[in-house]
Short mmCIF file of C-alpha atoms and ligand atoms in Angstrom, two decimals:
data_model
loop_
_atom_site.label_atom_id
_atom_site.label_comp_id
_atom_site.label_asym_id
_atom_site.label_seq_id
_atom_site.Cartn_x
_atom_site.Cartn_y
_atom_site.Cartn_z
CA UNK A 1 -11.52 -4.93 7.74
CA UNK A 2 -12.16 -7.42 10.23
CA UNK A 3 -14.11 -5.87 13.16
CA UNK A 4 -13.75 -8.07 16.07
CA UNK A 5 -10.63 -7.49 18.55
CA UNK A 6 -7.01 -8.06 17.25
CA UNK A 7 -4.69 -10.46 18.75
CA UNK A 8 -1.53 -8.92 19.52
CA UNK A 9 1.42 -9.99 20.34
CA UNK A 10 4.49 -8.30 21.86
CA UNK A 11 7.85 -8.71 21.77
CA UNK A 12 9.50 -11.57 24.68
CA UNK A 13 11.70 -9.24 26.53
CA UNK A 14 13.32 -6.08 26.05
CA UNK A 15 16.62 -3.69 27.39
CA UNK A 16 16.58 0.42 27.04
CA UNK A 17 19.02 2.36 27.66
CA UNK A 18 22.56 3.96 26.81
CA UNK A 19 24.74 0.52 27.19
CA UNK A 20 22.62 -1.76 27.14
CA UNK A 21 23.86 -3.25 23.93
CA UNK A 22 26.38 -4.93 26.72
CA UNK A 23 23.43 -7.04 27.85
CA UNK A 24 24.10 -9.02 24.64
CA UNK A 25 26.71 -10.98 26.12
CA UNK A 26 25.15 -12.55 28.99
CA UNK A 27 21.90 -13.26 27.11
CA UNK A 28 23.99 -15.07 24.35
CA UNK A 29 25.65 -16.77 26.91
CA UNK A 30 22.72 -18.37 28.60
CA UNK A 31 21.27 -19.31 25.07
CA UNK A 32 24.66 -21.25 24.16
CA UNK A 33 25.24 -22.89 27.75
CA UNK A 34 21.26 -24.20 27.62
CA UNK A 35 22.12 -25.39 23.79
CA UNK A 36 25.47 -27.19 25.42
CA UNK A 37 23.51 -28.47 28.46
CA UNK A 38 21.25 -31.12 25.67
CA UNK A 39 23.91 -31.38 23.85
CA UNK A 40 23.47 -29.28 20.53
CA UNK A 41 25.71 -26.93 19.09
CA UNK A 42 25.93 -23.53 20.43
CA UNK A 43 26.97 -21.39 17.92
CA UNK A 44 24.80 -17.85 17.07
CA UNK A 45 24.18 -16.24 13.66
CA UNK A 46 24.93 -12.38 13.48
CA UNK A 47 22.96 -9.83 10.83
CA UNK A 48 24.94 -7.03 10.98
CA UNK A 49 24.42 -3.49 8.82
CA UNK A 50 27.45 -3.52 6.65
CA UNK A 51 27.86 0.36 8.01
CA UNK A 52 29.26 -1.47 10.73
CA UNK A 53 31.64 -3.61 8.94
CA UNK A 54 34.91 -1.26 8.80
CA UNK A 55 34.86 -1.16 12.66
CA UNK A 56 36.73 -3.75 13.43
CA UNK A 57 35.46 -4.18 17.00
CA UNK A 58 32.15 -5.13 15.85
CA UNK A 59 32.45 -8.58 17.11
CA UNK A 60 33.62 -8.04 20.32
CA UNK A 61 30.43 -5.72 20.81
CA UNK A 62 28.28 -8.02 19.75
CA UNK A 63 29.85 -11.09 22.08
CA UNK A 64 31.15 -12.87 18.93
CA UNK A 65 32.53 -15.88 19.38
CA UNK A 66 34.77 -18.69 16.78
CA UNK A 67 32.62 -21.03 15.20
CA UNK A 68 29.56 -18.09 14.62
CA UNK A 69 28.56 -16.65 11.50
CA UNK A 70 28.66 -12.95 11.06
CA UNK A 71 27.23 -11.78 7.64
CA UNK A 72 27.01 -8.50 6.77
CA UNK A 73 24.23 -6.75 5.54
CA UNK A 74 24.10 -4.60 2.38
CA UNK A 75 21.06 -1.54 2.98
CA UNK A 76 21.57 -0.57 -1.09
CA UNK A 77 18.12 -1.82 -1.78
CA UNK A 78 15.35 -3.05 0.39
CA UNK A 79 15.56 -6.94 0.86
CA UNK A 80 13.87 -9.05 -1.94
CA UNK A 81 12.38 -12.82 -1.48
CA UNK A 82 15.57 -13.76 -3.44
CA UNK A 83 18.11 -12.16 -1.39
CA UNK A 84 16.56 -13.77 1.51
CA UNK A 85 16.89 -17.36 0.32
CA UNK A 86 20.39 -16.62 -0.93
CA UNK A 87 21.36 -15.75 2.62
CA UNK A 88 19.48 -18.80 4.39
CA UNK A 89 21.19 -21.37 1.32
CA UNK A 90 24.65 -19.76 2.00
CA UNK A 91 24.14 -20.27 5.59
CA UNK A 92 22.74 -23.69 5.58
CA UNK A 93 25.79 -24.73 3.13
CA UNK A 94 28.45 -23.36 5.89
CA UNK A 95 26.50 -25.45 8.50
CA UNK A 96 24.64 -23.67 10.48
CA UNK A 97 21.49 -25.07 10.30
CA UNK A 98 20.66 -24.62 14.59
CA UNK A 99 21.68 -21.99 15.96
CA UNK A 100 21.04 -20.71 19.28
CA UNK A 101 20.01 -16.85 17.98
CA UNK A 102 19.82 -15.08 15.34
CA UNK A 103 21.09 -11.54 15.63
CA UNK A 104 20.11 -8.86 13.39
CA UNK A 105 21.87 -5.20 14.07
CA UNK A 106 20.89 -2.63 12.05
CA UNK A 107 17.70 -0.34 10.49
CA UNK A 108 14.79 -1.87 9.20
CA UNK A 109 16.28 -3.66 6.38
CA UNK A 110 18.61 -5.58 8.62
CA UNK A 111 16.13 -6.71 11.38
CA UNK A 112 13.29 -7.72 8.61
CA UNK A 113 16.38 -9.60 7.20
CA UNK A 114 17.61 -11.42 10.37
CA UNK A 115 13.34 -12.32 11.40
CA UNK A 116 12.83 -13.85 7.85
CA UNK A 117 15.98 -16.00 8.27
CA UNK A 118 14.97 -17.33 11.22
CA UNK A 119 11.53 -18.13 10.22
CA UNK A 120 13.01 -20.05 7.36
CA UNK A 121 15.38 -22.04 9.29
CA UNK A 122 13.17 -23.61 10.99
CA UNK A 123 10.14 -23.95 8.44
CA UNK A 124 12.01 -24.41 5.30
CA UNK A 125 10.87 -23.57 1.89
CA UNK A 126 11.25 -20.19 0.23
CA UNK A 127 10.69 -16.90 1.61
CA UNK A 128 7.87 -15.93 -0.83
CA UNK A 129 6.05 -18.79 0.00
CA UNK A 130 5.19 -17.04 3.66
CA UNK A 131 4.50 -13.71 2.42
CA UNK A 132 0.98 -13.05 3.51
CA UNK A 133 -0.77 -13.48 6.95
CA UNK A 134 -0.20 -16.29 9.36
CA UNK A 135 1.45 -18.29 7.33
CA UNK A 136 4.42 -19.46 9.18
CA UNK A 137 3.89 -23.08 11.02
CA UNK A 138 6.53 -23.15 13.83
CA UNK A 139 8.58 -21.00 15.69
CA UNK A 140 11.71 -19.45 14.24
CA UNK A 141 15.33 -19.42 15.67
CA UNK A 142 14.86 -17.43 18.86
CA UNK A 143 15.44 -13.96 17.06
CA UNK A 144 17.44 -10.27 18.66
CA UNK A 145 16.80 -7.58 17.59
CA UNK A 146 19.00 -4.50 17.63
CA UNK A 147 18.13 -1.37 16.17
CA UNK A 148 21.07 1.11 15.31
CA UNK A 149 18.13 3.75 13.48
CA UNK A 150 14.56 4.69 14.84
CA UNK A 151 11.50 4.82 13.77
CA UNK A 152 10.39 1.90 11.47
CA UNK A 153 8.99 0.31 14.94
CA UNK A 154 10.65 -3.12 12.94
CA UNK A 155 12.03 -3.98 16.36
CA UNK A 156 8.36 -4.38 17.72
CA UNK A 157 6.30 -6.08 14.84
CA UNK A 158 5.03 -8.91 13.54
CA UNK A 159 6.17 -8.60 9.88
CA UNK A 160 9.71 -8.10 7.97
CA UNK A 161 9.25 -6.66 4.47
CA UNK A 162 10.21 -8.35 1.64
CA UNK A 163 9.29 -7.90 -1.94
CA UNK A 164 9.14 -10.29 -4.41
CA UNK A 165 11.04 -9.25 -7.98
CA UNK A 166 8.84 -12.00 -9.48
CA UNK A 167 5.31 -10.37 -8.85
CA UNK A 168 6.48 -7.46 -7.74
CA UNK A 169 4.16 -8.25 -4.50
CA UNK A 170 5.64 -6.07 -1.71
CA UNK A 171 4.65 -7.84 1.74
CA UNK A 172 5.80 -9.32 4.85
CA UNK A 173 5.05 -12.73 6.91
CA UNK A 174 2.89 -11.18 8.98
CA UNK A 175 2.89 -13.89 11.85
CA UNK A 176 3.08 -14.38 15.52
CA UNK A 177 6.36 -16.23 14.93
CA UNK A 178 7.96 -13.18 13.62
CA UNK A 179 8.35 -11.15 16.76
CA UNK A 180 11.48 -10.60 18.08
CA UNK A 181 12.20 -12.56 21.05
CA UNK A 182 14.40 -10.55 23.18
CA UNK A 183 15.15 -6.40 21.79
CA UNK A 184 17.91 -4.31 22.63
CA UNK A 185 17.45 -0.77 22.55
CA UNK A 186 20.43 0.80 23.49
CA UNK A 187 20.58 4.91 21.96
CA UNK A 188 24.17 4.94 22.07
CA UNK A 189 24.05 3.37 19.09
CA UNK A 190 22.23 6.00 16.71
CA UNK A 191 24.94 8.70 17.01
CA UNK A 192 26.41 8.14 13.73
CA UNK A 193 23.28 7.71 11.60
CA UNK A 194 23.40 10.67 9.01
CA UNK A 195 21.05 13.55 9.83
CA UNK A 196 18.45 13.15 6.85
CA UNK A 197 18.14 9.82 6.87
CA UNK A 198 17.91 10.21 10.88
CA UNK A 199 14.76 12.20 10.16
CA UNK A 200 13.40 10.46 7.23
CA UNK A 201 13.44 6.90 9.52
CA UNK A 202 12.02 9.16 12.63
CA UNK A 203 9.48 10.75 10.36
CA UNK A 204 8.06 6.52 9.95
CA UNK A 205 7.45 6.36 13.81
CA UNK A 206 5.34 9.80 13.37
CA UNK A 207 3.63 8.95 10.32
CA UNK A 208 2.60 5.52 10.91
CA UNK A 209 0.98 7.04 14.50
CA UNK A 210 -1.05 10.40 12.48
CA UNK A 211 -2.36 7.37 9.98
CA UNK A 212 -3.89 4.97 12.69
CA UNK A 213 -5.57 7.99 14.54
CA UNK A 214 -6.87 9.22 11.76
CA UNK A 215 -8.36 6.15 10.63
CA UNK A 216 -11.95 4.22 11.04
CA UNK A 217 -10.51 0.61 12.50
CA UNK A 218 -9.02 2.18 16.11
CA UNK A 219 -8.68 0.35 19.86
CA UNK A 220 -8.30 1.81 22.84
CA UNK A 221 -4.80 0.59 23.73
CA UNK A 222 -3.19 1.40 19.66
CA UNK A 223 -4.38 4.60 20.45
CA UNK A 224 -2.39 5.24 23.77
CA UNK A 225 0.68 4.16 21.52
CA UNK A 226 0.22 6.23 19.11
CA UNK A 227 -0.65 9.42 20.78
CA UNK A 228 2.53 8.97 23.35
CA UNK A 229 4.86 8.48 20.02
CA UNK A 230 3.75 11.75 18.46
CA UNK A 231 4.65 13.02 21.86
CA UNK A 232 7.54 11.93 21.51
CA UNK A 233 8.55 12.85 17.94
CA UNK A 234 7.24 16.56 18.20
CA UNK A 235 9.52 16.66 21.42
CA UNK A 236 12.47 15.15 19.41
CA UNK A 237 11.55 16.85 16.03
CA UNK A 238 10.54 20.35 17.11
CA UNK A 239 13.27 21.32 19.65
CA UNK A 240 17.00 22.99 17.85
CA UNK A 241 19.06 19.21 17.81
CA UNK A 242 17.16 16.56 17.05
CA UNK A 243 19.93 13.76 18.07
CA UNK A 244 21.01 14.75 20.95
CA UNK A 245 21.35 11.57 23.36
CA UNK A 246 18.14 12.53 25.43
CA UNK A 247 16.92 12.71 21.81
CA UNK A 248 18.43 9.22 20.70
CA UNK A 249 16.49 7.90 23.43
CA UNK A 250 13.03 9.32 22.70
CA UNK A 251 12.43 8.23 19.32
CA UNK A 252 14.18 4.93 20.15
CA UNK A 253 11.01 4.80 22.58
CA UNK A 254 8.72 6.28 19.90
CA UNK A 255 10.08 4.17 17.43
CA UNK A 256 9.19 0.78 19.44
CA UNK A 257 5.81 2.37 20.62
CA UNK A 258 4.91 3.59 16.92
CA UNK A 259 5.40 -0.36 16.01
CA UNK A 260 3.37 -1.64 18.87
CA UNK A 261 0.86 0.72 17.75
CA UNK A 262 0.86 -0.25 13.90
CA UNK A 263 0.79 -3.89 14.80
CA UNK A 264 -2.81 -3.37 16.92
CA UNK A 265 -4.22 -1.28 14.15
CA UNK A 266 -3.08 0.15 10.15
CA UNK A 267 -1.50 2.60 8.47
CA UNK A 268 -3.74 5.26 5.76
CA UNK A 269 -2.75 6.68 2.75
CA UNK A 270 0.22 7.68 2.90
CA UNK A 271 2.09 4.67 3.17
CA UNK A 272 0.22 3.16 -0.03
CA UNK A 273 1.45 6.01 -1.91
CA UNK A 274 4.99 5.08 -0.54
CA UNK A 275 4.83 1.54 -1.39
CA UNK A 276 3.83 2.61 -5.28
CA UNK A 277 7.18 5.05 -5.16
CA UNK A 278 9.09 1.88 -4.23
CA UNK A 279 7.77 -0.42 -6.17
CA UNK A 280 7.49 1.48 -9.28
CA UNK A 281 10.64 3.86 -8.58
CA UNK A 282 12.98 1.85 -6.00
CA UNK A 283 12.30 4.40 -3.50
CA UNK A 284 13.10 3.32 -0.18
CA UNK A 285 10.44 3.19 2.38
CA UNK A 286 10.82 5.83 4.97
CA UNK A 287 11.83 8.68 2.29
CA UNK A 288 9.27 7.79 0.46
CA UNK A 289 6.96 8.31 2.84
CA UNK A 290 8.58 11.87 3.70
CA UNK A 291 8.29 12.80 -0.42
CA UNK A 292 4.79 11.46 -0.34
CA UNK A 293 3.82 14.43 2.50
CA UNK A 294 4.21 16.73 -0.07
CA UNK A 295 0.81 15.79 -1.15
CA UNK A 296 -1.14 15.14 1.71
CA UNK A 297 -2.23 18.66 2.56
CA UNK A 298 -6.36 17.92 1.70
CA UNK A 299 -5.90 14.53 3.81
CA UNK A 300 -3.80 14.81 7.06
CA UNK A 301 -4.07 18.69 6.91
CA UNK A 302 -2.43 19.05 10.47
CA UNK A 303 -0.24 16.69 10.31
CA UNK A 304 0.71 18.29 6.78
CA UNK A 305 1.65 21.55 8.93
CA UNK A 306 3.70 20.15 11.48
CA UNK A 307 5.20 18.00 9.43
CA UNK A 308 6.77 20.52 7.48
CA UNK A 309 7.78 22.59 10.28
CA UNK A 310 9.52 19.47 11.80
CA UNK A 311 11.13 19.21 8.45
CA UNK A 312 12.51 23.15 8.19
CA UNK A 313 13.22 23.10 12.38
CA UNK A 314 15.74 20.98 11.10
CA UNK A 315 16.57 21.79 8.61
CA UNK A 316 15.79 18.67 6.09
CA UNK A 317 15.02 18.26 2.83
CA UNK A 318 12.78 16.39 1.45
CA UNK A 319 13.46 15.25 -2.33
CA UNK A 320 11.30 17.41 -4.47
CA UNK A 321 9.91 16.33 -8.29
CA UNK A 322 10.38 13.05 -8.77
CA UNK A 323 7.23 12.03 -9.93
CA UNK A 324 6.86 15.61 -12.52
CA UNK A 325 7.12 14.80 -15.41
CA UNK A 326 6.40 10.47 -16.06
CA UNK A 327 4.60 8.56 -18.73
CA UNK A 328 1.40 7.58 -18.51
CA UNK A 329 2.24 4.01 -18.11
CA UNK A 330 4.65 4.95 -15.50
CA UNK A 331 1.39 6.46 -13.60
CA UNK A 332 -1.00 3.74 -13.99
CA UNK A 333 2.34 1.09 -12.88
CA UNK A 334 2.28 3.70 -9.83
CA UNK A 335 -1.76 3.62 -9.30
CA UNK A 336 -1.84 0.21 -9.44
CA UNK A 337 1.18 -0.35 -6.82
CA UNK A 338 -0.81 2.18 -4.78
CA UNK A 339 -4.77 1.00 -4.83
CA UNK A 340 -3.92 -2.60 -4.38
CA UNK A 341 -3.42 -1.87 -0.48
CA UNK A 342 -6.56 -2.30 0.52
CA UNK A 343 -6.76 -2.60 4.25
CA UNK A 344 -5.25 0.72 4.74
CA UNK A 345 -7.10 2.24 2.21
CA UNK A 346 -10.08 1.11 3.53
CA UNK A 347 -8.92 2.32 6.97
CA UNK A 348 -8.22 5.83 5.53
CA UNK A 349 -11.06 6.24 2.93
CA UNK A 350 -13.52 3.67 3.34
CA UNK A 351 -14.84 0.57 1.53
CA UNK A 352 -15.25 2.80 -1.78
CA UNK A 353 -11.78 4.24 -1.85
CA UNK A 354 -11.63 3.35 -5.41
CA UNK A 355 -14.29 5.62 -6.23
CA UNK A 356 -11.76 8.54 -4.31
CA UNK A 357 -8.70 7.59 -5.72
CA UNK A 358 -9.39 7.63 -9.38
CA UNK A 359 -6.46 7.42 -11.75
CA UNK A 360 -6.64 11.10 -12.18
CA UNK A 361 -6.81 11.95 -8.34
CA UNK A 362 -3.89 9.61 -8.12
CA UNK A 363 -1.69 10.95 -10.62
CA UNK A 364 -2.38 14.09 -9.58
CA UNK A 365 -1.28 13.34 -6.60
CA UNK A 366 2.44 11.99 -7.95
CA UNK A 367 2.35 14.90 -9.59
CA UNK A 368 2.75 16.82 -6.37
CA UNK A 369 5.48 14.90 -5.48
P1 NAD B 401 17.64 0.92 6.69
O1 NAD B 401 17.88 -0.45 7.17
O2 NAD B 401 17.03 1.17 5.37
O3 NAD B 401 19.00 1.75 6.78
C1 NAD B 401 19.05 3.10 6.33
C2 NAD B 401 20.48 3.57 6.20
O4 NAD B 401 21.02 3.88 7.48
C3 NAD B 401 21.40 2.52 5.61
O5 NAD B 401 22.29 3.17 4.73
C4 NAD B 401 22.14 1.99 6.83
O6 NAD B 401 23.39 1.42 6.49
C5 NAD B 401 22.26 3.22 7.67
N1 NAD B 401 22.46 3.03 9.10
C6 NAD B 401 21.73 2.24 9.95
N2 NAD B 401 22.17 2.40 11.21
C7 NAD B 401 23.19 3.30 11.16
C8 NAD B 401 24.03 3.89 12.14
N3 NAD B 401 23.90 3.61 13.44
N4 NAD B 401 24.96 4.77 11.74
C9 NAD B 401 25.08 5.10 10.42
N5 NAD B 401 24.32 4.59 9.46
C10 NAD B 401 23.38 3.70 9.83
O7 NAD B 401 16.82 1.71 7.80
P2 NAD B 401 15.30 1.92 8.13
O8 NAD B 401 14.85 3.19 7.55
O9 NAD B 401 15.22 1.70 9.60
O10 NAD B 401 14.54 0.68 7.48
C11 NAD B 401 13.79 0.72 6.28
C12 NAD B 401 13.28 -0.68 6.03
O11 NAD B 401 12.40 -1.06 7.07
C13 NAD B 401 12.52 -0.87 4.73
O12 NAD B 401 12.98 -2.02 4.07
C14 NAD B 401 11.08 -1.05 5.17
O13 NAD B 401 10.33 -1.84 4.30
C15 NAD B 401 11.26 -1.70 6.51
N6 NAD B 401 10.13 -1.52 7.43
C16 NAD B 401 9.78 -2.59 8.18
C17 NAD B 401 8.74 -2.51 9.08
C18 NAD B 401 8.33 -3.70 9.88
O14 NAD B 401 7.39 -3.62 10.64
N7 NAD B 401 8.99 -4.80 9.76
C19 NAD B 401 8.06 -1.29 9.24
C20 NAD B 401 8.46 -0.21 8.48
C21 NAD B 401 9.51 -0.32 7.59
ZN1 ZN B 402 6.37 2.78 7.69
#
C-alpha cells in the first residue's frame, strides 16, 4: 500500500435535511441561466431509480423541464461497462451531448450510473477503458447526486462501480473527476425503501467503517469518520425502529461520513469476500456483504456480535446457505474473485495474505455462508 499521505478530495457542495430535495430547483436554475448567458444549450440529464418511475410527479420534484432527458434506471443487476455505454450512445444519439448537469436519484447503482455518464461525456471512449485509478483526463458534466437509500457512502466518493462482463474485472474510475459536484441529502426521501434492504444498504456504511479501523493503512482524519458513523449506525440500528425520520437522517449522515471515510483509507476482508459472491453468484453488493458476516466471527469478532444483534433488534434476515453445497470449480471461481483484491487484503491481513487465505481457509469460509 502506498504509505505516504492520501489526497482526498470531497464533494463541491452539499444540502441535509428533510426538504431539501427542493434546493434542486434553484441550483438547476443557475446552471441553465449561466449555460444561456454564453450561449449553449441549457438542458439537464436526469438518472432516476426506476422505483420512482410510476409516480408521476417525479419530474416536477426534480425541476424537470421540456427539452431534458429523464432516463430511468433499472436496479435488477448492478451496472456493467456495457450498460453504461449503451446509456451514454442512446443519449448522445437524442442530442444531448452538453448538458448543464447530470442528475442521478437513486441507491448506489443509480449515482455510480449518473458519475460514469458524465465522465464519459466529456472524455469519450468506453467506460472500461477508465476502470482503474486516475484514469479520467478532464472533468465530467458537473454531476448531483441524490441518494434515496443510505449507506453505500456513493454520494461522497471518488469511484462508481462498474463491472466488466468481458473480464469479469469488477472496479470503478477511481478519479478526482468522479466526485459529485453538488449532493442532496434530503431523508424524506428514504421512507419507502423496504425494511431489509434498508438495513442491508445501512449495514455498508457500518461495515466499510469496522474494516478501515481495523486495518494497518489508518489517518487521523478517516478515523474520526469512521468512528462518528458507527455512532451513528449503532444509534440507528440498535434502538426499536430503525427508520424513523430522526433515523432517516442519521444514517443519511453516516452514510456520507462512512464514504468520506472509505475514500481516505480501505475496506478489509469482508468486502473481498462480497465482491467474489457477486462476481461469481450475482449477489448484489450490500447483501452480500451482510451474508458474508456470517463468517467473520475469528476476524471482526466484535463487530461479529453487534452485528448480529443489530440484525435480530430488527428483526432482519440475513440469507442463509448459499454458498453450502458448490462445486469445486465454483469455489476456486469464488477464491479467485476474492484474493485478487489486494489492497484491502493487504490492509486486513498483511503483505502475505495469500499465505492466510488458502483455498481451503477460503472455501471454508463460503461454506459458512
Ligand atoms: P441500489 O441502487 O442497489 O438499490 C437497491 C434497491 O432499493 C433497488 O431495488 C432500488 O430500486 C431500491 N430503492 C432505492 N431507493 C428507494 C426508495 N427511496 N424507496 C424504495 N426503493 C428504493 O442501492 P444501494 O444498495 O445503495 O447500492 C448498491 C450499489 O452501490 C452497488 O452497485 C455497489 O457496487 C455500489 N457501491 C458504490 C460505492 C461507491 O463508492 N461508488 C460504494 C459501495 C457500493
Ligand atoms: Zn461497500
Amino acid at each position: 500500500l502506498d504509505s505516504g499521505v492520501k489526497l482526498v478530495r470531497n464533494v463541491g457542495r452539499y444540502n441535509i435535511g428533510a426538504s431539501s430535495l427542493g434546493e434542486l430547483h434553484g441550483l438547476l436554475a443557475r446552471l441553465r441561466t449561466e449555460a444561456s448567458q454564453k450561449g449553449e444549450p441549457a438542458y439537464a440529464i436526469f438518472l432516476v431509480d426506476r422505483y420512482f418511475k410510476p409516480d408521476s410527479t417525479t419530474g416536477d420534484r426534480l425541476a424537470f423541464r421540456s427539452g431534458d432527458a429523464l432516463k430511468f434506471i433499472d436496479t435488477t443487476d448492478e451496472p456493467t461497462t456495457d450498460e453504461i455505454d449503451s446509456l451514454v450512445a442512446a443519449l448522445l444519439q437524442e442530442g444531448y451531448t452538453k448538458p448543464v448537469a447530470v442528475v442521478g436519484m437513486g441507491g448506489g447503482i443509480t449515482m455510480d450510473t449518473a458519475k460514469a455518464v458524465s465522465n464519459l461525456l466529456t472524455n469519450g471512449g468506453k467506460a472500461a477503458q477508465y476502470q482503474g485509478w486516475d484514469l479520467v483526463k478532464l472533468p465530467g458534466i458537473f454531476k448531483v447526486g441524490i441518494p434515496t437509500i443510505s449507506g453505500t457512502g456513493a454520494e461522497a466518493t471518488r469511484t462508481c462501480v462498474m463491472t466488466n462482463p468481458a473480464s469479469g474485472l469488477k472496479l470503478g474510475m477511481n478519479s478526482d473527476f468522479t466526485v459529485f459536484d453538488h449532493v442532496i441529502m434530503d431523508p424524506e426521501l428514504t421512507a419507502t425503501v423496504p425494511r431489509d434492504q434498508y438495513f442491508y444498504t445501512g449495514m455498508d456504511a457500518y461495515i466499510h467503517c469496522i474494516e478501515a479501523l481495523a486495518g494497518s493503512y489508518r489517518n487521523a482524519i478517516g478515523d474520526a469518520y469512521s468512528r462518528e458513523t458507527i455512532n451513528l449506525c449503532r444509534q440507528v440500528f440498535l434502538e426499536d425502529d430503525m427508520q424513523t425520520p430522526a433515523n432517516r437522517e442519521r444514517l443519511m449522515v453516516a452514510s456520507y461520513l462512512g464514504g468520506c471515510a472509505i475514500a481516505t483509507s480501505y475496506v478489509g476482508l469482508v468486502h473481498p469476500l462480497s465482491a467474489g459472491l457477486s462476481v461469481v453468484l450475482g449477489v448484489h453488493h450490500c447483501v452480500g456483504n451482510c451474508i458474508v458476516m456470517r463468517a467473520m466471527a475469528d476476524y471482526y469478532p466484535a463487530a461479529y456480535d453487534e452485528f448480529w444483534q443489530m440484525a435480530e433488534r430488527q428483526r432482519v434476515s440475513v440469507p442463509e446457505g448459499i454458498c453450502r453445497n458448490l462445486d469445486d470449480a465454483t469455489y476456486k471461481a469464488l477464491y479467485d474473485a476474492s484474493t485478487m483484491h489486494q489492497k484491502p487484503l493487504t490492509n486486513a491481513l498483511g503483505e502475505n495474505y495469500k499465505a492466510i487465505l488458502t483455498l481451503e481457509k477460503v472455501t471454508d469460509l463460503f461454506r459458512k455462508m
